[in-house]
PDB file of C-alpha atoms in Angstrom:
ATOM      1  CA  VAL H  77       0.178  -0.137   0.257  1.00 44.00           C
ATOM      2  CA  SER H  78       1.397   3.246  -1.120  1.00 49.00           C
ATOM      3  CA  SER H  79       1.549   6.479   1.039  1.00 51.00           C
ATOM      4  CA  ALA H  80      -0.283   8.546  -1.698  1.00 50.00           C
ATOM      5  CA  HIS H  81      -0.381  12.259  -1.430  1.00 58.00           C
ATOM      6  CA  PRO H  82      -4.028  13.534  -0.579  1.00 58.00           C
ATOM      7  CA  HIS H  83      -3.916  16.203  -3.277  1.00 78.00           C
ATOM      8  CA  LEU H  84      -2.340  14.243  -6.110  1.00 91.00           C
ATOM      9  CA  PRO H  85      -3.409  10.177  -5.974  1.00 94.00           C
ATOM     10  CA  CYS H  86      -1.209   7.697  -7.611  1.00 96.00           C
ATOM     11  CA  LYS H  87      -4.172   7.076  -9.779  1.00 95.00           C
ATOM     12  CA  ARG H  88      -3.486  10.847 -11.231  1.00 95.00           C
ATOM     13  CA  VAL H  89       0.000  10.484 -11.237  1.00 96.00           C
ATOM     14  CA  VAL H  90       0.248   7.766 -13.638  1.00 97.00           C
ATOM     15  CA  GLU H  91      -1.810   9.963 -16.109  1.00 96.00           C
ATOM     16  CA  ILE H  92       0.439  12.895 -16.071  1.00 96.00           C
ATOM     17  CA  VAL H  93       3.747  10.926 -16.061  1.00 97.00           C
ATOM     18  CA  THR H  94       4.356  12.037 -20.063  1.00 97.00           C
ATOM     19  CA  ASP H  95       3.620  15.627 -19.373  1.00 97.00           C
ATOM     20  CA  TYR H  96       5.930  15.590 -16.167  1.00 97.00           C
ATOM     21  CA  MET H  97       8.780  13.774 -18.592  1.00 97.00           C
ATOM     22  CA  GLU H  98       8.067  16.473 -21.279  1.00 96.00           C
ATOM     23  CA  GLY H  99       8.291  19.338 -18.855  1.00 96.00           C
ATOM     24  CA  LYS H 100       4.745  20.466 -19.813  1.00 96.00           C
ATOM     25  CA  LEU H 101       2.752  20.171 -16.424  1.00 96.00           C
ATOM     26  CA  ASP H 102       1.909  23.754 -15.061  1.00 95.00           C
ATOM     27  CA  PRO H 103       3.725  24.809 -12.273  1.00 95.00           C
ATOM     28  CA  ALA H 104       1.299  23.600  -9.404  1.00 93.00           C
ATOM     29  CA  GLU H 105       0.972  20.430 -10.641  1.00 94.00           C
ATOM     30  CA  HIS H 106       4.786  19.890 -11.310  1.00 95.00           C
ATOM     31  CA  GLY H 107       5.483  20.964  -7.341  1.00 94.00           C
ATOM     32  CA  GLN H 108       2.589  18.440  -6.178  1.00 94.00           C
ATOM     33  CA  LEU H 109       3.982  15.792  -7.882  1.00 96.00           C
ATOM     34  CA  GLU H 110       7.544  16.653  -6.572  1.00 95.00           C
ATOM     35  CA  GLN H 111       5.924  16.539  -3.306  1.00 94.00           C
ATOM     36  CA  HIS H 112       4.379  13.201  -4.009  1.00 95.00           C
ATOM     37  CA  LEU H 113       7.455  11.682  -5.461  1.00 95.00           C
ATOM     38  CA  LEU H 114       9.334  12.327  -1.951  1.00 94.00           C
ATOM     39  CA  LEU H 115       6.383  10.164  -0.302  1.00 92.00           C
ATOM     40  CA  CYS H 116       5.680   7.442  -2.702  1.00 95.00           C
ATOM     41  CA  ASP H 117       8.167   4.777  -3.893  1.00 95.00           C
ATOM     42  CA  PRO H 118       5.925   2.778  -6.133  1.00 96.00           C
ATOM     43  CA  CYS H 119       4.950   6.311  -8.181  1.00 97.00           C
ATOM     44  CA  VAL H 120       9.009   6.742  -8.617  1.00 96.00           C
ATOM     45  CA  GLN H 121       9.220   3.353  -9.696  1.00 96.00           C
ATOM     46  CA  TYR H 122       6.278   3.630 -12.139  1.00 97.00           C
ATOM     47  CA  ILE H 123       7.989   6.798 -13.781  1.00 97.00           C
ATOM     48  CA  GLU H 124      11.509   5.038 -13.732  1.00 95.00           C
ATOM     49  CA  GLN H 125       9.967   2.420 -15.693  1.00 95.00           C
ATOM     50  CA  THR H 126       8.240   4.218 -18.175  1.00 96.00           C
ATOM     51  CA  ARG H 127      11.609   6.052 -18.678  1.00 95.00           C
ATOM     52  CA  SER H 128      13.125   2.773 -18.977  1.00 94.00           C
ATOM     53  CA  VAL H 129      10.857   1.848 -21.728  1.00 95.00           C
ATOM     54  CA  ALA H 130      11.594   4.838 -23.463  1.00 95.00           C
ATOM     55  CA  ARG H 131      15.269   4.163 -23.317  1.00 93.00           C
ATOM     56  CA  ALA H 132      14.798   0.901 -24.547  1.00 94.00           C
ATOM     57  CA  LEU H 133      12.864   1.912 -27.678  1.00 96.00           C
ATOM     58  CA  ARG H 134      15.615   4.111 -28.563  1.00 95.00           C
ATOM     59  CA  ASP H 135      18.163   1.044 -28.358  1.00 93.00           C
ATOM     60  CA  LEU H 136      16.021  -1.122 -30.699  1.00 94.00           C
ATOM     61  CA  PRO H 137      18.054  -1.953 -33.512  1.00 91.00           C
ATOM     62  CA  GLN H 138      17.046  -1.219 -36.986  1.00 90.00           C
ATOM     63  CA  PRO H 139      15.900  -3.787 -39.267  1.00 88.00           C
ATOM     64  CA  PRO H 140      18.829  -4.960 -41.861  1.00 90.00           C
ATOM     65  CA  VAL H 141      18.736  -3.145 -45.196  1.00 95.00           C
ATOM     66  CA  SER H 142      19.315  -6.101 -48.117  1.00 94.00           C
ATOM     67  CA  GLN H 143      21.268  -5.734 -50.913  1.00 96.00           C
ATOM     68  CA  ALA H 144      18.040  -5.936 -53.425  1.00 96.00           C
ATOM     69  CA  ALA H 145      16.614  -2.903 -51.326  1.00 96.00           C
ATOM     70  CA  HIS H 146      19.991  -1.091 -51.307  1.00 97.00           C
ATOM     71  CA  GLN H 147      20.151  -1.360 -55.187  1.00 97.00           C
ATOM     72  CA  ALA H 148      16.355  -0.557 -55.552  1.00 96.00           C
ATOM     73  CA  ALA H 149      16.699   2.634 -54.094  1.00 97.00           C
ATOM     74  CA  LEU H 150      19.727   3.510 -55.981  1.00 97.00           C
ATOM     75  CA  ALA H 151      18.132   2.794 -59.179  1.00 96.00           C
ATOM     76  CA  ALA H 152      15.301   5.304 -58.342  1.00 96.00           C
ATOM     77  CA  LEU H 153      18.289   7.840 -58.226  1.00 96.00           C
ATOM     78  CA  ARG H 154      19.513   6.557 -61.575  1.00 96.00           C
ATOM     79  CA  ARG H 155      16.165   6.943 -62.894  1.00 95.00           C
ATOM     80  CA  LEU H 156      15.891  10.510 -61.915  1.00 93.00           C
ATOM     81  CA  LYS H 157      19.364  11.347 -63.079  1.00 93.00           C
ATOM     82  CA  ALA H 158      18.420   9.857 -66.416  1.00 93.00           C
ATOM     83  CA  GLN H 159      15.476  11.812 -66.870  1.00 90.00           C
ATOM     84  CA  ASP H 160      17.589  15.217 -66.053  1.00 83.00           C
ATOM     85  CA  GLU H 161      20.392  14.362 -68.578  1.00 78.00           C
ATOM     86  CA  PRO H 162      19.728  16.242 -71.858  1.00 69.00           C
TER      87      PRO H 162
ATOM     88  CA  MET O 228      21.678   5.030 -35.664  1.00 39.00           C
ATOM     89  CA  HIS O 229      20.067   8.710 -34.477  1.00 44.00           C
ATOM     90  CA  ALA O 230      22.928  10.451 -34.760  1.00 41.00           C
ATOM     91  CA  ASP O 231      21.050  12.461 -37.731  1.00 42.00           C
ATOM     92  CA  ALA O 232      17.951  12.789 -35.968  1.00 48.00           C
ATOM     93  CA  HIS O 233      18.404  16.244 -34.530  1.00 47.00           C
ATOM     94  CA  THR O 234      20.490  17.795 -37.012  1.00 48.00           C
ATOM     95  CA  PRO O 235      18.836  20.533 -39.119  1.00 50.00           C
ATOM     96  CA  ALA O 236      19.841  20.866 -42.534  1.00 49.00           C
ATOM     97  CA  SER O 237      21.251  24.266 -41.836  1.00 48.00           C
ATOM     98  CA  GLU O 238      24.548  22.469 -40.219  1.00 57.00           C
ATOM     99  CA  PRO O 239      27.178  21.848 -42.580  1.00 61.00           C
ATOM    100  CA  ASP O 240      26.951  17.926 -42.801  1.00 87.00           C
ATOM    101  CA  GLU O 241      23.060  18.185 -43.372  1.00 88.00           C
ATOM    102  CA  ARG O 242      23.688  20.973 -46.250  1.00 89.00           C
ATOM    103  CA  GLU O 243      26.862  19.003 -47.781  1.00 91.00           C
ATOM    104  CA  LEU O 244      24.659  15.857 -48.121  1.00 93.00           C
ATOM    105  CA  LEU O 245      21.590  17.359 -49.574  1.00 94.00           C
ATOM    106  CA  ALA O 246      23.792  18.958 -52.078  1.00 93.00           C
ATOM    107  CA  ALA O 247      25.415  15.618 -52.653  1.00 94.00           C
ATOM    108  CA  LEU O 248      22.219  14.025 -52.897  1.00 95.00           C
ATOM    109  CA  ARG O 249      20.852  16.723 -55.501  1.00 94.00           C
ATOM    110  CA  GLY O 250      24.022  15.899 -57.554  1.00 95.00           C
ATOM    111  CA  TYR O 251      23.486  12.575 -57.739  1.00 95.00           C
ATOM    112  CA  ASP O 252      26.165  11.332 -55.606  1.00 96.00           C
ATOM    113  CA  GLU O 253      25.360   7.410 -55.445  1.00 96.00           C
ATOM    114  CA  ALA O 254      28.099   6.691 -52.486  1.00 96.00           C
ATOM    115  CA  ALA O 255      26.356   9.260 -50.366  1.00 96.00           C
ATOM    116  CA  PHE O 256      22.943   8.146 -51.407  1.00 97.00           C
ATOM    117  CA  GLY O 257      23.680   4.660 -50.627  1.00 96.00           C
ATOM    118  CA  ARG O 258      24.957   5.747 -47.030  1.00 95.00           C
ATOM    119  CA  PHE O 259      22.047   7.367 -46.779  1.00 96.00           C
ATOM    120  CA  VAL O 260      19.967   4.386 -47.661  1.00 97.00           C
ATOM    121  CA  ASP O 261      21.768   2.116 -45.419  1.00 96.00           C
ATOM    122  CA  GLN O 262      21.303   4.626 -42.577  1.00 95.00           C
ATOM    123  CA  HIS O 263      17.384   4.787 -42.893  1.00 97.00           C
ATOM    124  CA  HIS O 264      15.876   1.845 -44.910  1.00 98.00           C
ATOM    125  CA  GLY O 265      15.422  -0.301 -41.881  1.00 97.00           C
ATOM    126  CA  ALA O 266      13.741   2.545 -40.188  1.00 97.00           C
ATOM    127  CA  LEU O 267      11.489   3.385 -43.098  1.00 97.00           C
ATOM    128  CA  VAL O 268      10.326  -0.296 -43.335  1.00 97.00           C
ATOM    129  CA  ARG O 269       9.454  -0.554 -39.429  1.00 96.00           C
ATOM    130  CA  PHE O 270       7.392   2.426 -40.100  1.00 97.00           C
ATOM    131  CA  ALA O 271       5.780   1.681 -43.179  1.00 96.00           C
ATOM    132  CA  LEU O 272       4.721  -1.468 -41.315  1.00 95.00           C
ATOM    133  CA  VAL O 273       2.224   0.547 -39.361  1.00 94.00           C
ATOM    134  CA  PHE O 274       0.693   1.465 -42.507  1.00 93.00           C
ATOM    135  CA  THR O 275       0.729  -1.691 -44.389  1.00 93.00           C
ATOM    136  CA  GLY O 276       0.539  -4.451 -41.611  1.00 89.00           C
ATOM    137  CA  ASP O 277       2.157  -6.639 -43.826  1.00 91.00           C
ATOM    138  CA  ALA O 278       6.389  -6.854 -44.401  1.00 93.00           C
ATOM    139  CA  ALA O 279       6.200  -7.371 -47.939  1.00 94.00           C
ATOM    140  CA  ALA O 280       4.179  -4.161 -48.608  1.00 95.00           C
ATOM    141  CA  ALA O 281       5.979  -2.203 -46.272  1.00 95.00           C
ATOM    142  CA  GLU O 282       9.186  -3.135 -48.215  1.00 96.00           C
ATOM    143  CA  THR O 283       7.170  -1.507 -51.216  1.00 96.00           C
ATOM    144  CA  LEU O 284       6.144   1.672 -49.718  1.00 96.00           C
ATOM    145  CA  ALA O 285       9.803   2.155 -48.420  1.00 97.00           C
ATOM    146  CA  GLN O 286      10.941   1.660 -52.061  1.00 97.00           C
ATOM    147  CA  GLU O 287       8.163   3.911 -53.183  1.00 96.00           C
ATOM    148  CA  THR O 288       9.374   6.404 -50.351  1.00 97.00           C
ATOM    149  CA  TRP O 289      12.615   6.634 -51.919  1.00 98.00           C
ATOM    150  CA  ALA O 290      11.656   6.839 -55.346  1.00 97.00           C
ATOM    151  CA  ALA O 291       9.367  10.080 -53.783  1.00 97.00           C
ATOM    152  CA  PHE O 292      12.347  11.583 -51.872  1.00 97.00           C
ATOM    153  CA  VAL O 293      14.778  11.686 -54.560  1.00 96.00           C
ATOM    154  CA  THR O 294      12.277  13.417 -56.768  1.00 95.00           C
ATOM    155  CA  SER O 295      11.316  15.887 -54.045  1.00 95.00           C
ATOM    156  CA  LEU O 296      15.147  16.842 -53.261  1.00 94.00           C
ATOM    157  CA  ALA O 297      14.990  19.922 -54.731  1.00 91.00           C
ATOM    158  CA  ARG O 298      11.898  21.114 -52.602  1.00 93.00           C
ATOM    159  CA  VAL O 299      13.659  20.377 -49.384  1.00 92.00           C
ATOM    160  CA  PRO O 300      12.797  23.577 -47.252  1.00 85.00           C
ATOM    161  CA  SER O 301      15.881  25.421 -46.048  1.00 77.00           C
ATOM    162  CA  GLY O 302      16.329  24.318 -42.326  1.00 78.00           C
ATOM    163  CA  SER O 303      14.446  20.889 -42.746  1.00 82.00           C
ATOM    164  CA  ARG O 304      16.030  17.737 -41.759  1.00 90.00           C
ATOM    165  CA  LEU O 305      16.423  15.240 -44.481  1.00 95.00           C
ATOM    166  CA  LYS O 306      15.508  12.293 -41.963  1.00 96.00           C
ATOM    167  CA  THR O 307      12.105  14.243 -41.407  1.00 95.00           C
ATOM    168  CA  TRP O 308      11.671  15.163 -45.024  1.00 96.00           C
ATOM    169  CA  LEU O 309      12.368  11.538 -45.754  1.00 97.00           C
ATOM    170  CA  PHE O 310       9.632  10.384 -43.431  1.00 97.00           C
ATOM    171  CA  ARG O 311       7.326  13.127 -44.507  1.00 95.00           C
ATOM    172  CA  SER O 312       7.660  11.454 -48.064  1.00 96.00           C
ATOM    173  CA  LEU O 313       6.905   8.173 -46.592  1.00 97.00           C
ATOM    174  CA  LEU O 314       3.757   9.731 -45.092  1.00 96.00           C
ATOM    175  CA  GLY O 315       2.647  11.074 -48.487  1.00 94.00           C
ATOM    176  CA  CYS O 316       3.197   7.791 -50.242  1.00 94.00           C
ATOM    177  CA  ALA O 317       1.362   6.131 -47.580  1.00 91.00           C
ATOM    178  CA  GLY O 318      -1.554   8.580 -47.895  1.00 84.00           C
ATOM    179  CA  CYS O 319      -1.420   7.727 -52.185  1.00 58.00           C
ATOM    180  CA  GLY O 320      -2.320   4.011 -51.328  1.00 46.00           C
ATOM    181  CA  ARG O 321      -1.548   2.761 -54.430  1.00 43.00           C
ATOM    182  CA  SER O 322       0.152  -0.631 -53.521  1.00 42.00           C
ATOM    183  CA  ARG O 323      -0.839  -1.433 -50.380  1.00 42.00           C
ATOM    184  CA  THR O 324      -4.350  -1.700 -48.062  1.00 44.00           C
ATOM    185  CA  LEU O 325      -4.396   1.560 -45.818  1.00 45.00           C
ATOM    186  CA  ARG O 326      -5.912   0.233 -42.712  1.00 46.00           C
ATOM    187  CA  SER O 327      -4.805   3.030 -40.410  1.00 49.00           C
ATOM    188  CA  ALA O 328      -7.351   5.757 -41.086  1.00 48.00           C
ATOM    189  CA  SER O 329     -10.481   4.607 -39.271  1.00 44.00           C
ATOM    190  CA  ARG O 330      -8.284   2.920 -36.771  1.00 50.00           C
ATOM    191  CA  ASP O 331      -6.598   6.225 -36.071  1.00 55.00           C
ATOM    192  CA  LEU O 332     -10.009   7.777 -35.359  1.00 50.00           C
ATOM    193  CA  ASP O 333     -10.939   5.003 -32.778  1.00 51.00           C
ATOM    194  CA  ALA O 334      -7.357   5.183 -31.287  1.00 55.00           C
ATOM    195  CA  ARG O 335      -7.428   8.938 -31.002  1.00 59.00           C
ATOM    196  CA  ALA O 336     -10.864   8.759 -28.971  1.00 54.00           C
ATOM    197  CA  HIS O 337      -9.306   5.933 -26.971  1.00 56.00           C
ATOM    198  CA  ALA O 338      -6.203   7.979 -26.188  1.00 55.00           C
ATOM    199  CA  GLN O 339      -8.685  10.330 -24.087  1.00 57.00           C
ATOM    200  CA  ALA O 340     -10.615   7.737 -22.655  1.00 65.00           C
ATOM    201  CA  ALA O 341      -8.692   4.481 -21.635  1.00 80.00           C
ATOM    202  CA  PRO O 342      -7.147   5.031 -17.987  1.00 90.00           C
ATOM    203  CA  SER O 343      -3.050   4.316 -18.071  1.00 91.00           C
ATOM    204  CA  VAL O 344      -3.255   1.534 -15.349  1.00 93.00           C
ATOM    205  CA  ASP O 345      -6.164  -0.622 -14.544  1.00 93.00           C
ATOM    206  CA  PRO O 346      -8.212   1.160 -11.957  1.00 93.00           C
ATOM    207  CA  ALA O 347      -8.391  -1.952  -9.921  1.00 94.00           C
ATOM    208  CA  ARG O 348      -5.098  -1.453  -9.111  1.00 95.00           C
ATOM    209  CA  PHE O 349      -5.700   1.778  -6.847  1.00 95.00           C
ATOM    210  CA  MET O 350      -7.568   2.143  -3.772  1.00 93.00           C
ATOM    211  CA  THR O 351     -11.332   3.179  -4.094  1.00 93.00           C
ATOM    212  CA  GLU O 352     -12.121   4.118  -0.310  1.00 90.00           C
ATOM    213  CA  GLY O 353     -10.525   5.806   2.521  1.00 87.00           C
ATOM    214  CA  VAL O 354      -8.229   8.662   3.054  1.00 84.00           C
ATOM    215  CA  TRP O 355      -5.709   7.015   0.559  1.00 86.00           C
ATOM    216  CA  ALA O 356      -8.515   6.465  -2.314  1.00 90.00           C
ATOM    217  CA  GLY O 357      -6.430   6.781  -5.439  1.00 93.00           C
ATOM    218  CA  GLY O 358      -3.208   5.227  -4.064  1.00 93.00           C
ATOM    219  CA  TRP O 359      -1.821   2.072  -5.199  1.00 94.00           C
ATOM    220  CA  SER O 360      -3.531  -0.953  -3.684  1.00 92.00           C
ATOM    221  CA  ALA O 361      -1.475  -3.192  -6.126  1.00 93.00           C
ATOM    222  CA  PRO O 362       2.144  -1.350  -6.725  1.00 92.00           C
ATOM    223  CA  PRO O 363       3.784  -1.611 -10.109  1.00 92.00           C
ATOM    224  CA  CYS O 364       5.456  -5.164 -10.549  1.00 89.00           C
ATOM    225  CA  SER O 365       9.422  -4.335  -9.914  1.00 85.00           C
ATOM    226  CA  PHE O 366      11.459  -4.786 -12.967  1.00 79.00           C
ATOM    227  CA  GLY O 367      15.047  -3.393 -13.526  1.00 69.00           C
ATOM    228  CA  GLU O 368      16.834  -1.880 -16.646  1.00 70.00           C
ATOM    229  CA  LEU O 369      15.574  -3.431 -19.681  1.00 79.00           C
ATOM    230  CA  GLY O 370      18.110  -5.068 -21.451  1.00 82.00           C
ATOM    231  CA  GLU O 371      18.859  -6.868 -24.741  1.00 84.00           C
ATOM    232  CA  GLU O 372      17.415  -9.794 -23.847  1.00 85.00           C
ATOM    233  CA  LEU O 373      13.859  -7.955 -23.545  1.00 90.00           C
ATOM    234  CA  ARG O 374      13.936  -6.306 -27.055  1.00 92.00           C
ATOM    235  CA  PRO O 375      11.674  -9.242 -28.597  1.00 93.00           C
ATOM    236  CA  GLN O 376       9.054  -8.480 -25.855  1.00 94.00           C
ATOM    237  CA  LEU O 377       9.197  -4.867 -26.621  1.00 95.00           C
ATOM    238  CA  SER O 378       9.316  -5.192 -30.332  1.00 95.00           C
ATOM    239  CA  ALA O 379       6.259  -7.171 -29.928  1.00 95.00           C
ATOM    240  CA  ALA O 380       4.289  -5.294 -27.561  1.00 96.00           C
ATOM    241  CA  LEU O 381       5.384  -2.404 -29.915  1.00 96.00           C
ATOM    242  CA  GLN O 382       3.677  -4.145 -32.919  1.00 94.00           C
ATOM    243  CA  GLN O 383       0.436  -4.399 -30.986  1.00 94.00           C
ATOM    244  CA  LEU O 384      -0.164  -0.723 -30.206  1.00 95.00           C
ATOM    245  CA  PRO O 385      -2.820   1.020 -31.802  1.00 93.00           C
ATOM    246  CA  ALA O 386      -1.611   2.357 -35.414  1.00 93.00           C
ATOM    247  CA  SER O 387      -1.593   5.966 -34.043  1.00 93.00           C
ATOM    248  CA  GLN O 388      -0.089   5.369 -30.719  1.00 95.00           C
ATOM    249  CA  ARG O 389       2.675   3.387 -32.671  1.00 96.00           C
ATOM    250  CA  GLN O 390       3.232   6.087 -35.199  1.00 96.00           C
ATOM    251  CA  VAL O 391       3.873   8.334 -32.481  1.00 97.00           C
ATOM    252  CA  THR O 392       5.961   6.268 -30.171  1.00 97.00           C
ATOM    253  CA  ILE O 393       8.402   5.138 -33.292  1.00 98.00           C
ATOM    254  CA  LEU O 394       9.035   8.524 -34.274  1.00 97.00           C
ATOM    255  CA  ARG O 395       9.469   9.625 -30.739  1.00 98.00           C
ATOM    256  CA  ASP O 396      11.185   7.210 -28.926  1.00 98.00           C
ATOM    257  CA  VAL O 397      12.583   4.747 -31.434  1.00 97.00           C
ATOM    258  CA  GLU O 398      13.641   7.393 -33.929  1.00 97.00           C
ATOM    259  CA  GLY O 399      14.236  10.380 -31.873  1.00 96.00           C
ATOM    260  CA  PHE O 400      12.201  13.065 -33.573  1.00 97.00           C
ATOM    261  CA  SER O 401      11.140  16.101 -31.412  1.00 96.00           C
ATOM    262  CA  ALA O 402       7.822  16.721 -29.974  1.00 97.00           C
ATOM    263  CA  GLN O 403       7.061  19.388 -32.599  1.00 95.00           C
ATOM    264  CA  GLU O 404       8.619  17.044 -35.494  1.00 95.00           C
ATOM    265  CA  VAL O 405       6.427  14.612 -34.971  1.00 96.00           C
ATOM    266  CA  SER O 406       3.281  16.576 -34.518  1.00 95.00           C
ATOM    267  CA  GLU O 407       4.020  18.411 -37.802  1.00 93.00           C
ATOM    268  CA  LEU O 408       4.635  15.021 -39.590  1.00 94.00           C
ATOM    269  CA  LEU O 409       1.306  13.459 -38.134  1.00 94.00           C
ATOM    270  CA  ASP O 410      -0.503  16.558 -38.351  1.00 92.00           C
ATOM    271  CA  LEU O 411      -1.425  16.588 -34.739  1.00 94.00           C
ATOM    272  CA  THR O 412      -1.466  19.216 -32.186  1.00 94.00           C
ATOM    273  CA  GLU O 413       1.438  18.922 -29.555  1.00 94.00           C
ATOM    274  CA  PRO O 414      -1.194  17.868 -26.740  1.00 94.00           C
ATOM    275  CA  GLN O 415      -2.577  15.104 -29.152  1.00 93.00           C
ATOM    276  CA  GLN O 416       1.106  13.930 -30.036  1.00 95.00           C
ATOM    277  CA  ARG O 417       1.689  13.695 -26.129  1.00 96.00           C
ATOM    278  CA  ALA O 418      -1.405  11.959 -25.133  1.00 95.00           C
ATOM    279  CA  LEU O 419      -0.522   9.341 -27.862  1.00 95.00           C
ATOM    280  CA  LEU O 420       2.948   8.891 -26.802  1.00 97.00           C
ATOM    281  CA  HIS O 421       1.753   8.495 -22.910  1.00 96.00           C
ATOM    282  CA  ARG O 422      -0.743   5.845 -24.061  1.00 95.00           C
ATOM    283  CA  GLY O 423       1.814   4.046 -26.475  1.00 96.00           C
ATOM    284  CA  ARG O 424       4.525   3.822 -23.402  1.00 97.00           C
ATOM    285  CA  ALA O 425       1.883   2.963 -20.563  1.00 97.00           C
ATOM    286  CA  GLN O 426       0.815   0.203 -22.844  1.00 96.00           C
ATOM    287  CA  LEU O 427       4.508  -0.981 -23.337  1.00 97.00           C
ATOM    288  CA  ARG O 428       5.221  -0.666 -19.907  1.00 96.00           C
ATOM    289  CA  SER O 429       2.098  -2.640 -18.612  1.00 95.00           C
ATOM    290  CA  ALA O 430       3.215  -5.439 -21.359  1.00 94.00           C
ATOM    291  CA  LEU O 431       6.809  -5.415 -19.814  1.00 94.00           C
ATOM    292  CA  GLU O 432       5.254  -5.879 -16.264  1.00 93.00           C
ATOM    293  CA  HIS O 433       2.843  -8.403 -17.317  1.00 91.00           C
ATOM    294  CA  TYR O 434       6.061 -10.302 -19.462  1.00 90.00           C
ATOM    295  CA  PHE O 435       8.158 -10.108 -15.708  1.00 88.00           C
ATOM    296  CA  GLU O 436       5.256 -11.197 -13.607  1.00 86.00           C
ATOM    297  CA  GLN O 437       4.553 -14.210 -15.732  1.00 85.00           C
ATOM    298  CA  ARG O 438       8.407 -14.991 -15.788  1.00 81.00           C
ATOM    299  CA  ALA O 439       8.445 -14.801 -11.902  1.00 78.00           C
ATOM    300  CA  GLY O 440       5.163 -16.887 -11.387  1.00 77.00           C
ATOM    301  CA  SER O 441       6.889 -19.552 -13.812  1.00 70.00           C
ATOM    302  CA  VAL O 442      10.503 -19.781 -11.457  1.00 60.00           C
TER     303      VAL O 442
END
């Protein structure tokens, strides 16, 4: 059982996590959230997990590029060049 | 992978690259293709739902991109222009089934309505009403071994949430760039990102709970 802040319940915190991370909370709610986080470990954990998801997404490897795809894209450039030439 | 996501065309490297591409420099274009084609296919998949069609859409994007190089606005990022080209091609719908439009409307409505966390996990009565009754399951930093679960969960997001989450968190575009690319207001963009991240966190939590339960 968490020690929720009476003015900003945990149920509300999970709805404003992204606004908080993006710096889009109004100053009053930002202050309430900072106070809440001093008291509420589960909400700290929730926010850290959300950050962790964003970081992990950033590290997802890009799908590989096949030689066929590479050549097909180059062909588009060559077609355009051929059209451009007198 | 994300080195150029925030590099404006006004910076020397981007200006030089743009000049090289406009001059049909195949080596420079080939490197640019290698750098971004996989990302294009991943994003195209949101629109096509099918890997082969996503590859086709990515190829159409390259053709549209090279044709439009003369029109790249000053100060625009080439990667942004590339993804704008993809969105333009996806809108044409010539070679694939576009399934996103009606789903997007559903998802945008959903983004306004659905709670981020199951309400049953919060207390409903007493002085601590709204506090956690079932706090988040603990999980640490997400390493490489979690990538398959994360990728699978990403594929399950509603189309509009997936678009925003891929562009923001995977590709590293700014909130302003994503809002402009997808024709969203910044609050709409943020709401979709929020729902996307919340669902991914929830999916990983569910994975960890199941893993703990199976030990």
